[in-house]
CSV table of C-alpha atoms and ligand atoms in Angstrom, one decimal:
chain,number,residue,atom,x,y,z
A,1,MET,CA,135.7,45.4,40.9
A,2,PHE,CA,138.3,47.1,43.2
A,3,LEU,CA,137.7,50.8,43.3
A,4,TRP,CA,140.7,53.0,42.7
A,5,GLY,CA,139.8,56.6,43.1
A,6,THR,CA,140.5,60.2,44.2
A,7,ALA,CA,138.7,62.0,46.9
A,8,THR,CA,137.7,65.6,47.5
A,9,ALA,CA,135.2,67.6,49.6
A,10,SER,CA,132.7,70.3,48.7
A,11,TYR,CA,134.0,73.3,50.8
A,12,GLN,CA,137.6,72.5,49.9
A,13,ILE,CA,137.2,72.7,46.1
A,14,GLU,CA,133.9,74.1,44.9
A,15,GLY,CA,134.0,77.9,45.6
A,16,ALA,CA,130.9,79.7,44.3
A,17,VAL,CA,129.7,80.1,47.8
A,18,SER,CA,126.8,82.4,47.0
A,19,GLU,CA,125.8,81.1,43.6
A,20,ASP,CA,122.6,79.5,42.5
A,21,GLY,CA,120.9,79.8,45.9
A,22,ARG,CA,123.5,78.1,48.1
A,23,GLY,CA,123.0,78.9,51.8
A,24,VAL,CA,125.7,79.8,54.3
A,25,SER,CA,127.8,77.0,55.9
A,26,VAL,CA,129.6,77.0,59.2
A,27,TRP,CA,132.9,77.1,57.2
A,28,ASP,CA,131.9,80.4,55.4
A,29,THR,CA,131.2,81.9,58.8
A,30,PHE,CA,134.4,80.6,60.5
A,31,ALA,CA,136.8,81.4,57.6
A,32,GLY,CA,135.3,84.9,57.5
A,33,GLU,CA,136.3,85.5,61.2
A,34,PRO,CA,139.8,87.1,61.6
A,35,GLY,CA,142.5,84.8,62.9
A,36,ARG,CA,140.6,81.5,62.3
A,37,VAL,CA,142.3,80.4,59.0
A,38,ARG,CA,146.0,80.9,58.2
A,39,ASP,CA,146.4,84.2,56.3
A,40,GLY,CA,142.7,84.8,56.2
A,41,HIS,CA,142.1,82.3,53.4
A,42,THR,CA,138.6,81.2,52.7
A,43,GLY,CA,136.8,78.8,50.4
A,44,GLU,CA,135.1,81.5,48.5
A,45,VAL,CA,136.8,80.6,45.2
A,46,ALA,CA,138.8,77.5,46.2
A,47,CYS,CA,139.5,75.4,43.1
A,48,ASP,CA,136.5,76.9,41.3
A,49,HIS,CA,135.4,73.4,40.8
A,50,TYR,CA,131.7,74.6,40.7
A,51,HIS,CA,132.6,76.0,37.2
A,52,ARG,CA,135.5,73.9,36.2
A,53,TRP,CA,134.1,70.4,37.0
A,54,PRO,CA,134.1,69.2,33.4
A,55,GLU,CA,137.9,69.7,33.3
A,56,ASP,CA,138.2,67.9,36.6
A,57,VAL,CA,136.2,64.9,35.4
A,58,GLU,CA,138.5,64.8,32.3
A,59,LEU,CA,141.6,64.8,34.6
A,60,MET,CA,140.2,61.8,36.4
A,61,ALA,CA,139.4,60.0,33.2
A,62,GLY,CA,143.0,60.7,32.1
A,63,LEU,CA,144.3,59.4,35.4
A,64,GLY,CA,142.5,56.1,34.8
A,65,VAL,CA,140.6,55.9,38.1
A,66,ASN,CA,137.3,54.0,38.2
A,67,SER,CA,135.8,55.9,41.1
A,68,TYR,CA,135.5,59.4,42.5
A,69,ARG,CA,134.6,60.3,46.1
A,70,PHE,CA,133.2,63.8,46.5
A,71,SER,CA,130.9,65.4,49.0
A,72,VAL,CA,127.6,67.2,48.6
A,73,ALA,CA,127.3,70.6,50.2
A,74,TRP,CA,124.3,70.5,52.4
A,75,PRO,CA,123.7,74.3,52.2
A,76,ARG,CA,123.5,74.0,48.4
A,77,VAL,CA,120.7,71.5,48.7
A,78,GLN,CA,118.9,72.9,51.7
A,79,PRO,CA,120.1,76.5,52.2
A,80,THR,CA,118.9,76.6,55.8
A,81,GLY,CA,119.4,73.0,56.6
A,82,SER,CA,115.8,72.0,56.7
A,83,GLY,CA,112.7,72.6,54.7
A,84,PRO,CA,112.9,74.1,51.2
A,85,VAL,CA,115.0,72.3,48.7
A,86,ASN,CA,117.2,74.3,46.2
A,87,GLN,CA,116.8,72.5,42.9
A,88,ALA,CA,119.7,74.4,41.3
A,89,GLY,CA,122.0,73.0,44.0
A,90,LEU,CA,120.9,69.4,43.2
A,91,ASP,CA,121.2,70.1,39.5
A,92,PHE,CA,124.9,70.7,39.9
A,93,TYR,CA,125.5,67.3,41.4
A,94,ASP,CA,123.1,65.7,38.9
A,95,ARG,CA,125.3,67.0,36.0
A,96,LEU,CA,128.5,65.9,37.8
A,97,VAL,CA,127.1,62.4,38.4
A,98,ASP,CA,126.1,62.1,34.7
A,99,ALA,CA,129.5,63.1,33.5
A,100,LEU,CA,131.2,60.6,35.8
A,101,CYS,CA,128.9,57.8,34.7
A,102,ALA,CA,129.6,58.7,31.0
A,103,ARG,CA,133.3,58.2,31.8
A,104,ASP,CA,132.8,54.9,33.7
A,105,ILE,CA,133.8,56.5,37.0
A,106,VAL,CA,131.8,55.2,39.9
A,107,PRO,CA,130.5,58.2,42.0
A,108,ALA,CA,130.9,57.7,45.7
A,109,VAL,CA,128.9,60.4,47.5
A,110,THR,CA,129.7,61.7,51.0
A,111,LEU,CA,126.7,63.5,52.5
A,112,PHE,CA,128.5,65.4,55.2
A,113,HIS,CA,132.1,66.6,55.0
A,114,TRP,CA,131.8,69.3,57.7
A,115,ASP,CA,130.0,72.1,55.9
A,116,LEU,CA,126.9,72.3,58.1
A,117,PRO,CA,124.3,74.9,57.2
A,118,GLN,CA,124.9,77.9,59.5
A,119,ALA,CA,121.1,78.0,60.3
A,120,LEU,CA,121.5,74.6,62.0
A,121,GLU,CA,124.6,75.6,63.9
A,122,ASP,CA,122.6,78.6,65.2
A,123,ARG,CA,120.2,76.1,66.8
A,124,GLY,CA,123.1,74.1,68.4
A,125,GLY,CA,124.6,72.3,65.5
A,126,TRP,CA,125.6,68.7,66.3
A,127,LEU,CA,125.2,69.4,70.0
A,128,ASP,CA,121.4,69.3,69.3
A,129,ARG,CA,119.8,66.0,68.7
A,130,ASP,CA,117.5,67.5,66.1
A,131,THR,CA,120.4,68.0,63.7
A,132,ALA,CA,120.5,64.2,63.3
A,133,HIS,CA,116.9,64.2,62.1
A,134,ARG,CA,117.5,67.1,59.8
A,135,PHE,CA,120.5,65.2,58.4
A,136,ALA,CA,118.3,62.2,57.5
A,137,GLU,CA,115.8,64.5,55.8
A,138,TYR,CA,118.6,66.0,53.7
A,139,ALA,CA,120.0,62.5,52.9
A,140,ALA,CA,116.6,61.5,51.6
A,141,VAL,CA,116.4,64.6,49.4
A,142,VAL,CA,119.8,63.9,47.8
A,143,ALA,CA,119.1,60.1,47.4
A,144,ASP,CA,115.8,60.9,45.7
A,145,ARG,CA,117.7,62.7,43.1
A,146,LEU,CA,120.9,60.6,42.7
A,147,ALA,CA,120.4,57.1,44.0
A,148,ASP,CA,119.4,55.8,40.6
A,149,ARG,CA,123.0,56.5,39.4
A,150,VAL,CA,125.1,56.6,42.6
A,151,PRO,CA,125.9,53.1,43.9
A,152,MET,CA,128.0,54.1,46.9
A,153,TRP,CA,127.1,56.4,49.8
A,154,ILE,CA,129.1,57.6,52.7
A,155,THR,CA,127.0,59.3,55.4
A,156,LEU,CA,129.6,61.1,57.4
A,157,ASN,CA,133.3,62.0,57.0
A,158,GLU,CA,135.4,61.6,60.1
A,159,PRO,CA,133.0,62.3,62.9
A,160,PHE,CA,135.9,62.1,65.3
A,161,VAL,CA,137.9,64.9,63.6
A,162,HIS,CA,134.8,67.0,63.3
A,163,MET,CA,134.0,66.7,67.0
A,164,VAL,CA,137.5,67.3,68.2
A,165,PHE,CA,138.6,70.2,66.0
A,166,GLY,CA,135.1,71.7,65.5
A,167,TYR,CA,133.6,71.4,69.0
A,168,ALA,CA,136.3,70.4,71.5
A,169,LEU,CA,139.3,72.5,70.4
A,170,GLY,CA,137.8,75.1,68.1
A,171,THR,CA,140.5,75.0,65.4
A,172,HIS,CA,137.8,74.1,62.8
A,173,ALA,CA,134.3,75.4,62.2
A,174,PRO,CA,132.2,76.0,64.2
A,175,GLY,CA,135.0,76.9,66.5
A,176,ARG,CA,133.7,75.7,69.8
A,177,THR,CA,136.1,74.9,72.7
A,178,LEU,CA,134.1,72.5,74.8
A,179,LEU,CA,136.8,69.8,75.4
A,180,LEU,CA,135.1,66.6,76.8
A,181,ASP,CA,131.7,68.4,76.9
A,182,ALA,CA,131.8,68.1,73.1
A,183,LEU,CA,131.0,64.3,73.4
A,184,PRO,CA,127.3,64.6,72.6
A,185,VAL,CA,128.5,65.6,69.1
A,186,ALA,CA,129.8,62.1,68.7
A,187,HIS,CA,126.5,60.5,69.5
A,188,HIS,CA,124.4,63.0,67.5
A,189,GLN,CA,126.5,62.5,64.4
A,190,LEU,CA,126.3,58.7,64.8
A,191,LEU,CA,122.6,58.9,65.3
A,192,GLY,CA,122.5,61.1,62.1
A,193,HIS,CA,124.4,58.4,60.4
A,194,GLY,CA,122.0,55.7,61.5
A,195,LEU,CA,118.9,57.7,60.5
A,196,ALA,CA,120.4,58.7,57.2
A,197,ALA,CA,121.5,55.1,56.4
A,198,ALA,CA,117.9,54.0,56.9
A,199,ALA,CA,116.6,56.8,54.6
A,200,LEU,CA,119.2,55.8,52.0
A,201,ARG,CA,118.2,52.2,52.1
A,202,GLU,CA,114.5,53.1,51.7
A,203,ARG,CA,115.5,54.9,48.5
A,204,GLY,CA,117.4,51.9,47.1
A,205,ALA,CA,120.9,53.2,47.7
A,206,GLY,CA,123.4,50.4,46.9
A,207,ARG,CA,126.3,50.4,49.2
A,208,VAL,CA,126.0,52.5,52.5
A,209,LEU,CA,129.1,53.3,54.5
A,210,ILE,CA,130.4,55.6,57.2
A,211,THR,CA,134.0,57.0,56.9
A,212,ASN,CA,136.0,57.1,60.1
A,213,ASN,CA,139.5,58.6,60.6
A,214,CYS,CA,141.6,55.8,62.3
A,215,THR,CA,145.1,55.7,63.6
A,216,PRO,CA,147.1,52.8,65.1
A,217,VAL,CA,148.0,54.0,68.6
A,218,ARG,CA,151.4,53.2,70.2
A,219,ALA,CA,152.3,53.8,73.8
A,220,ALA,CA,155.4,56.0,74.2
A,221,SER,CA,156.9,53.4,76.5
A,222,ALA,CA,156.1,50.2,78.4
A,223,ASP,CA,155.4,52.2,81.5
A,224,PRO,CA,151.9,51.3,82.7
A,225,ALA,CA,150.9,55.0,82.8
A,226,ASP,CA,151.8,55.4,79.1
A,227,VAL,CA,150.1,52.1,78.2
A,228,ALA,CA,146.9,53.3,80.0
A,229,ALA,CA,147.1,56.7,78.3
A,230,ALA,CA,147.4,55.0,74.9
A,231,HIS,CA,144.4,52.8,75.7
A,232,ALA,CA,142.4,55.9,76.5
A,233,TYR,CA,143.4,57.6,73.3
A,234,ASP,CA,142.6,54.5,71.2
A,235,THR,CA,139.2,54.4,72.9
A,236,LEU,CA,138.4,58.0,72.0
A,237,HIS,CA,139.8,58.2,68.5
A,238,ASN,CA,139.1,54.7,67.1
A,239,ARG,CA,136.6,52.8,69.3
A,240,LEU,CA,134.2,55.6,70.1
A,241,PHE,CA,133.2,55.8,66.4
A,242,ASN,CA,133.7,52.1,65.3
A,243,ASP,CA,132.3,50.2,68.2
A,244,PRO,CA,128.8,51.6,68.1
A,245,VAL,CA,128.5,51.2,64.4
A,246,LEU,CA,130.0,47.6,64.3
A,247,LEU,CA,129.1,46.2,67.7
A,248,GLY,CA,126.1,48.3,68.7
A,249,LYS,CA,127.6,49.6,71.9
A,250,TYR,CA,129.9,52.4,73.1
A,251,PRO,CA,133.2,51.6,74.7
A,252,ASP,CA,133.4,52.0,78.4
A,253,MET,CA,134.8,55.4,79.1
A,254,SER,CA,133.8,55.7,82.8
A,255,ALA,CA,137.5,55.4,83.9
A,256,TYR,CA,138.0,58.9,82.3
A,257,GLY,CA,134.9,60.3,84.0
A,258,VAL,CA,133.1,60.3,80.6
A,259,ARG,CA,129.4,59.3,80.3
A,260,LEU,CA,127.2,59.7,77.2
A,261,ASP,CA,123.9,60.7,78.9
A,262,CYS,CA,122.3,61.7,75.6
A,263,VAL,CA,121.9,58.1,74.3
A,264,ARG,CA,118.3,57.1,74.2
A,265,ASP,CA,116.6,53.7,73.9
A,266,GLY,CA,116.8,52.4,70.3
A,267,ASP,CA,119.5,54.8,69.2
A,268,LEU,CA,122.2,52.1,69.1
A,269,ASP,CA,120.0,49.8,67.1
A,270,LEU,CA,119.8,52.4,64.4
A,271,ILE,CA,123.5,53.2,64.6
A,272,SER,CA,124.5,49.6,64.3
A,273,ALA,CA,122.3,48.6,61.3
A,274,PRO,CA,124.5,46.5,59.0
A,275,LEU,CA,126.7,48.4,56.6
A,276,ASP,CA,128.0,47.4,53.2
A,277,GLY,CA,131.5,48.8,54.1
A,278,LEU,CA,133.5,50.8,56.5
A,279,GLY,CA,135.4,53.8,55.1
A,280,ILE,CA,138.8,54.4,56.7
A,281,ASN,CA,140.9,57.5,56.3
A,282,TYR,CA,144.5,56.9,57.2
A,283,TYR,CA,147.3,59.4,57.4
A,284,ASN,CA,149.7,58.3,60.2
A,285,PRO,CA,150.0,56.4,63.5
A,286,THR,CA,149.9,58.2,66.9
A,287,ARG,CA,152.3,57.8,69.8
A,288,ILE,CA,150.7,58.6,73.2
A,289,ALA,CA,152.2,59.2,76.7
A,290,ALA,CA,150.6,59.8,80.1
A,291,PRO,CA,149.6,63.4,80.6
A,292,SER,CA,151.8,65.7,82.6
A,293,ASP,CA,148.9,67.6,84.2
A,294,GLU,CA,145.2,67.3,85.0
A,295,GLY,CA,142.9,67.6,82.0
A,296,LEU,CA,142.8,65.0,79.2
A,297,PRO,CA,143.9,61.5,80.1
A,298,PHE,CA,146.7,61.4,77.4
A,299,THR,CA,149.2,63.5,75.6
A,300,ASP,CA,150.6,63.2,72.0
A,301,ALA,CA,154.3,62.2,72.4
A,302,GLY,CA,155.0,62.6,68.7
A,303,ILE,CA,156.6,60.0,66.3
A,304,THR,CA,160.2,60.4,65.5
A,305,GLY,CA,162.6,58.7,63.1
A,306,TYR,CA,160.4,58.9,60.0
A,307,PRO,CA,160.3,61.4,57.1
A,308,THR,CA,157.5,64.0,57.5
A,309,THR,CA,155.1,65.7,55.2
A,310,ALA,CA,154.8,69.5,54.7
A,311,PHE,CA,152.2,69.3,57.5
A,312,GLY,CA,154.8,67.6,59.8
A,313,TRP,CA,152.9,64.4,59.8
A,314,PRO,CA,155.1,61.3,60.0
A,315,VAL,CA,155.2,59.0,56.9
A,316,VAL,CA,154.7,55.5,58.2
A,317,PRO,CA,153.3,53.4,55.3
A,318,ASP,CA,153.2,50.1,57.3
A,319,GLY,CA,150.9,51.9,59.7
A,320,LEU,CA,148.2,51.3,57.1
A,321,ARG,CA,148.7,47.6,57.1
A,322,GLU,CA,148.9,47.6,60.9
A,323,LEU,CA,145.6,49.6,61.1
A,324,LEU,CA,143.7,47.3,58.7
A,325,THR,CA,144.9,44.0,60.2
A,326,GLY,CA,144.3,45.5,63.6
A,327,LEU,CA,140.6,46.3,62.7
A,328,LYS,CA,140.2,42.7,61.5
A,329,ALA,CA,141.7,41.4,64.7
A,330,ARG,CA,139.5,43.6,66.8
A,331,TYR,CA,136.1,43.2,65.0
A,332,GLY,CA,136.5,39.8,63.3
A,333,ASP,CA,133.3,38.9,61.4
A,334,ALA,CA,131.7,42.2,62.5
A,335,LEU,CA,134.0,44.1,60.2
A,336,PRO,CA,132.4,44.7,56.8
A,337,PRO,CA,134.5,45.2,53.6
A,338,VAL,CA,136.9,48.1,54.1
A,339,TYR,CA,137.4,51.0,51.7
A,340,VAL,CA,140.4,53.3,52.3
A,341,THR,CA,138.5,56.5,51.5
A,342,GLU,CA,141.4,58.8,52.0
A,343,ASN,CA,145.2,58.5,52.1
A,344,GLY,CA,147.8,61.0,50.9
A,345,CYS,CA,150.2,63.7,51.9
A,346,SER,CA,150.9,67.4,51.6
A,347,GLN,CA,154.1,68.7,50.1
A,348,HIS,CA,155.5,72.0,49.0
A,349,ASP,CA,154.8,71.6,45.3
A,350,GLU,CA,155.4,74.4,42.8
A,351,PRO,CA,156.0,74.1,39.1
A,352,GLY,CA,159.7,74.2,38.1
A,353,PRO,CA,161.1,76.3,35.3
A,354,ASP,CA,159.8,73.9,32.6
A,355,GLY,CA,156.3,74.0,34.1
A,356,THR,CA,156.3,70.4,35.5
A,357,VAL,CA,155.7,69.6,39.2
A,358,ASP,CA,158.2,67.1,40.5
A,359,ASP,CA,156.6,65.7,43.6
A,360,ARG,CA,158.9,62.7,44.2
A,361,ALA,CA,158.0,62.6,47.9
A,362,ARG,CA,154.3,62.0,47.1
A,363,ILE,CA,155.2,59.2,44.7
A,364,ASP,CA,157.2,57.6,47.5
A,365,TYR,CA,154.3,58.1,49.9
A,366,LEU,CA,151.8,56.5,47.6
A,367,ASP,CA,154.0,53.7,46.5
A,368,GLY,CA,154.7,52.8,50.2
A,369,HIS,CA,151.0,53.0,51.2
A,370,ILE,CA,149.7,51.0,48.2
A,371,ALA,CA,152.3,48.3,49.0
A,372,ALA,CA,151.1,48.3,52.6
A,373,LEU,CA,147.5,48.0,51.4
A,374,ASP,CA,148.5,45.0,49.3
A,375,ARG,CA,150.2,43.4,52.3
A,376,ALA,CA,147.0,43.9,54.4
A,377,ARG,CA,144.9,42.2,51.7
A,378,ALA,CA,147.4,39.4,51.5
A,379,GLU,CA,147.0,39.0,55.2
A,380,GLY,CA,143.3,38.5,54.8
A,381,VAL,CA,141.7,41.9,55.2
A,382,ASP,CA,138.8,42.4,52.7
A,383,VAL,CA,139.7,45.8,51.2
A,384,ARG,CA,137.6,46.9,48.2
A,385,GLY,CA,138.8,50.4,47.4
A,386,TYR,CA,141.5,53.0,47.8
A,387,TYR,CA,141.1,56.7,47.3
A,388,VAL,CA,144.0,59.2,47.1
A,389,TRP,CA,143.5,62.4,49.0
A,390,SER,CA,143.3,64.4,46.9
A,391,LEU,CA,142.6,65.0,43.2
A,392,LEU,CA,143.5,68.7,43.4
A,393,ASP,CA,145.4,71.0,45.7
A,394,ASN,CA,142.6,72.6,47.7
A,395,PHE,CA,141.5,74.6,50.8
A,396,GLU,CA,143.0,72.6,53.7
A,397,TRP,CA,140.8,73.9,56.4
A,398,ALA,CA,142.6,75.9,59.1
A,399,GLU,CA,145.8,75.8,56.9
A,400,GLY,CA,144.0,77.5,54.0
A,401,TYR,CA,145.9,77.0,50.7
A,402,HIS,CA,149.2,76.3,52.5
A,403,GLN,CA,149.0,72.5,52.4
A,404,ARG,CA,149.0,71.0,48.9
A,405,PHE,CA,147.6,67.4,48.8
A,406,GLY,CA,146.8,67.1,45.1
A,407,LEU,CA,147.9,64.8,42.4
A,408,VAL,CA,147.1,67.9,40.3
A,409,HIS,CA,148.6,71.3,41.1
A,410,VAL,CA,146.3,74.2,41.3
A,411,ASP,CA,147.4,77.8,40.7
A,412,PHE,CA,144.9,79.5,43.0
A,413,ALA,CA,145.3,82.9,41.3
A,414,THR,CA,144.2,81.6,37.9
A,415,GLY,CA,142.6,78.2,38.6
A,416,ARG,CA,145.1,76.6,36.2
A,417,ARG,CA,145.5,72.8,36.8
A,418,THR,CA,148.8,71.0,36.2
A,419,PRO,CA,149.1,67.3,36.7
A,420,LYS,CA,152.1,66.5,39.0
A,421,ALA,CA,154.6,63.8,38.5
A,422,SER,CA,152.6,61.7,40.9
A,423,TYR,CA,149.6,61.9,38.7
A,424,HIS,CA,151.5,60.4,35.8
A,425,TRP,CA,153.1,57.8,38.1
A,426,LEU,CA,149.7,56.7,39.4
A,427,ARG,CA,148.3,56.4,35.9
A,428,GLU,CA,151.1,54.0,35.0
A,429,ARG,CA,150.7,52.0,38.3
A,430,LEU,CA,146.9,51.6,37.8
A,431,ALA,CA,147.4,50.5,34.2
A,432,GLU,CA,149.6,47.7,35.5
A,433,ARG,CA,147.0,46.3,37.8
A,434,THR,CA,145.6,43.0,36.7
A,435,GLY,CA,142.7,40.5,37.5
A,436,ALA,CA,140.1,41.8,39.9
A,437,ASP,CA,142.3,44.9,40.6
A,438,ALA,CA,142.4,46.0,37.0
A,439,VAL,CA,140.7,49.2,36.1
A,440,PRO,CA,138.7,48.5,33.0
A,441,ARG,CA,139.4,51.0,30.2
A,442,LYS,CA,137.2,52.2,27.5
A,443,PRO,CA,138.9,51.5,24.1
B,1,FCB,C1,141.1,64.6,56.4
B,1,FCB,C2,139.9,65.3,55.9
B,1,FCB,C3,140.2,65.9,54.5
B,1,FCB,C4,141.5,66.5,54.4
B,1,FCB,C5,142.6,65.6,54.8
B,1,FCB,C6,144.0,66.1,54.7
B,1,FCB,O1,141.0,64.6,57.8
B,1,FCB,O2,138.8,64.4,55.8
B,1,FCB,O3,139.1,66.8,54.2
B,1,FCB,O4,141.6,67.7,55.1
B,1,FCB,O5,142.4,65.2,56.2
C-alpha cells in the first residue's frame, strides 16, 4: 500500500512544554533567548496539539490520508535525556497511536526532530559521542511502548540541517557557530541512527528508516571552479549523510581539508546496517558557485526564473523527479525503497471575508510535485510514500509563526483550525487514486 500522509514535528505543534513532566529541550532554551527567533516567538503553545490532538486526527481522517508522520519529543519521554522514564509522556503518544490505528492511519514515528533534552546539550549535545548511546536507549524506551502498533520508524530527521543550522551557523538550537568544526555532529548523529536502528530491530519494529534532506545541486556555470564548488556542496549536503548509510563509507572530503577523526572501528558497520527505506525531504534544488573568499568551498548562487514561496524558496517541481532518479543512478541496488517524508511550501495564507483560505499557490505546488513523483516512479524509482509538510500551520523554527506550511490554517491566538482550499483539493486527488495507490476508505 502506497502511503499518502501528512507530516509534523513535536516542538512545532505540541505546545504544553511544561506539562505532565516534560523536560526542557534545546528549542525551549534557544527560543527563550532574545533575538534568536523572529519576533520572540516560542513553541510554548504552538498549535496546542498536546490538547487538541483528537481534532487533528479527525482532520486527517477527513483528508483521507492513510499515514501520519509525527515526532516524539525526547524530553517528554526522558526529561533529562537519560535515566528515568516519564510514563505520562509516553501515555500521550500511546493515546495518539491508538486513535490513528482506529482511523486506519498508519503511524510513522520520527524519534528525533531536533528537540534534544537540554541536559544532554549541557554535556556537549551531538558533539559528544555519548549522545548517540543515549539516543539508542531512548529509542528502545519508545519502541518498548509503541512497536506493537507502529510499523514505521524514522530515527533522525535531516541530520544535515540540524548540523548546519544548529551547530555550524547557529540559526537553530542549540545556536552554536562552529562552521566546519561542527562535523562530528554528522558522525555522532549517524552513529545514533545506527545504534537506535539496532535497538528498534531488537524490539520488533517493522520498517526502519532515516530521513535525509536532499537537494539536486546545479553548478552556476560550466566554469570548472563552479563545477568543483557544486561537487563540494553535493558532497556535504547529500553524500555525507547518504553514503555512510547506504554504502558504509564517508565520501572523500580531504580536498576541502575536512577529516572525520571521530570515526571508530565498527561505527560504519552499525551505520550501514540495511534499512527498509530511505526517507527524503525535498523542498528545492540548489545552485552553487565558486566562493569569492577563503572559508567554505562554495557559495549559494540562488535559483532564478521560478516562482518562489513565502520563504523565498524556488518552486521547481521537476527537481523532485531529478532528485529521485539521481539517487537511483548514484546508489543503484544499494538504494532501498524511498519515502518522500516531507514536501510542501509556505504561503501567506489568511482567511478571506467568507472564512475560507484560498491557497491556490499551494495547490499548484502540490499538483506539480505529485506529478513529478509519478514521473520518477514511471522512470523506475521505487517510491512507497509521500507526506505533505505539513498538516497544520506551525512553529517554523527561527521564523516563528511567520511561515505557514499547513493544509489546515491555524489561528494562533485561538487555536482554531480551518482547512484550506489545498486540503479539499488533496482529498479529491487522493480519492481518485486507483490500484496500489488507492487509499482504502472505511465505509
Ligand atoms: C524541514 C524540517 C521541517 C520544516 C520544513 C519546512 O527542513 O524538517 O521541520 O521546518 O523544513
